[in-house]
Structure formats: structure tokens, C-alpha cells
C-alpha atoms as one frame of an Amber mdcrd trajectory, in Angstrom:
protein
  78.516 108.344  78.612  78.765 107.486  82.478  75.646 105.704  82.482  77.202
 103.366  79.920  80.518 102.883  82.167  78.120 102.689  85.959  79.921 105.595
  86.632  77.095 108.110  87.031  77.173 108.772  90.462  81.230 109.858  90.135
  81.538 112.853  92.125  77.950 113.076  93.707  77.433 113.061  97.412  74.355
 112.597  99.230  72.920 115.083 101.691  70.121 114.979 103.646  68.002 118.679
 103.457  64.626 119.069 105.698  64.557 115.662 105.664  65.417 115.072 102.018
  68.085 113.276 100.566  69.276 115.156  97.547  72.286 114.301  95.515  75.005
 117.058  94.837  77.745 117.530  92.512  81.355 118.500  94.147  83.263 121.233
  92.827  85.188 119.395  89.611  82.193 118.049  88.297  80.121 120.683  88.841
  83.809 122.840  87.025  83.836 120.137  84.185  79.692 120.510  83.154  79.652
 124.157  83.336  82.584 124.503  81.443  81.117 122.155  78.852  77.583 123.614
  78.434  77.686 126.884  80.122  74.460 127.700  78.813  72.602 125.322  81.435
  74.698 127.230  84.408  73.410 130.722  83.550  76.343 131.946  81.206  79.957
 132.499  81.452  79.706 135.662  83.284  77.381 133.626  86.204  80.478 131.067
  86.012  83.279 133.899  86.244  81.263 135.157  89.765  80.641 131.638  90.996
  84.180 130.935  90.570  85.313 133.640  92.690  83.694 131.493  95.765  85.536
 128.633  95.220  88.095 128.264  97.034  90.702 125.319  95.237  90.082 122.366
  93.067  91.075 119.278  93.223  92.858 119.192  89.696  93.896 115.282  89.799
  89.670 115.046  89.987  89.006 117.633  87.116  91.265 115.704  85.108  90.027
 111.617  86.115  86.229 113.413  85.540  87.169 115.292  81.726  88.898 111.517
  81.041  85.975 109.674  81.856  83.434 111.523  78.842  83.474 110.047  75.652
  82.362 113.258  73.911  84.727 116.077  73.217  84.988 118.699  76.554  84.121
 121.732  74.250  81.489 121.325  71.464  82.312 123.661  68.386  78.978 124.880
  67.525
């Protein structure tokens, strides 16, 4: 899906930890994948609490990341 359009590294950032550097999701994306498979971010009710410390989104980048999949945003299993 991004891989196919180079766009995998769309709202990553690179930080450097104990003298690592480690790649990090920003808020939207991070928003956009749990939202998709919440399973893999420890169930809605983790979500609802890790919510709370958020403080704002940038919507205009929830929306340009959900545009960007290919695949529908919620999977009807």
C-alpha cells in the first residue's frame, strides 16, 4: 500500500534514543493504524485511555494519511 506509492516513511520521524536511531509514528498515523486494527494496539479500551493524552490532531493529516491506503479504513470481519 505505501510501499507501492514510496510513501512508507509518511508521518515517521527519526529520533535518536541512547544512541539509537529509532523511527516513530506521529499522532495521525499512529490515530489512523489503531483505529484500523485495534487489535495490534492493545484493544479499544487501551485506545480510549491513550487518547485521553493526546492533546489535538492534526485533522488535514488524518485525512491526507486515511487517503493514501488503498484498502478500506475499517475491515468488516
Amino acid at each position: 500500500m505505501l510501499k507501492e506509492k514510496h510513501l512508507e516513511n509518511f508521518g515517521v520521524t527519526r529520533i535518536e534514543r541512547v544512541g539509537i536511531d529509532v523511527r516513530v509514528t506521529g499522532y495521525e498515523r499512529t490515530l489512523v493504524d489503531v483505529l484500523d486494527r485495534p487489535e495490534f494496539a492493545g484493544g479499544w479500551e487501551e485506545i480510549w485511555r491513550s487518547l485521553e493524552a493526546v492533546e489535538f490532531f492534526d485533522l488535514d493529516r488524518v485525512v491526507e494519511y486515511t487517503l493514501l491506503w488503498t484498502t478500506p479504513l475499517l475491515r468488516l470481519k
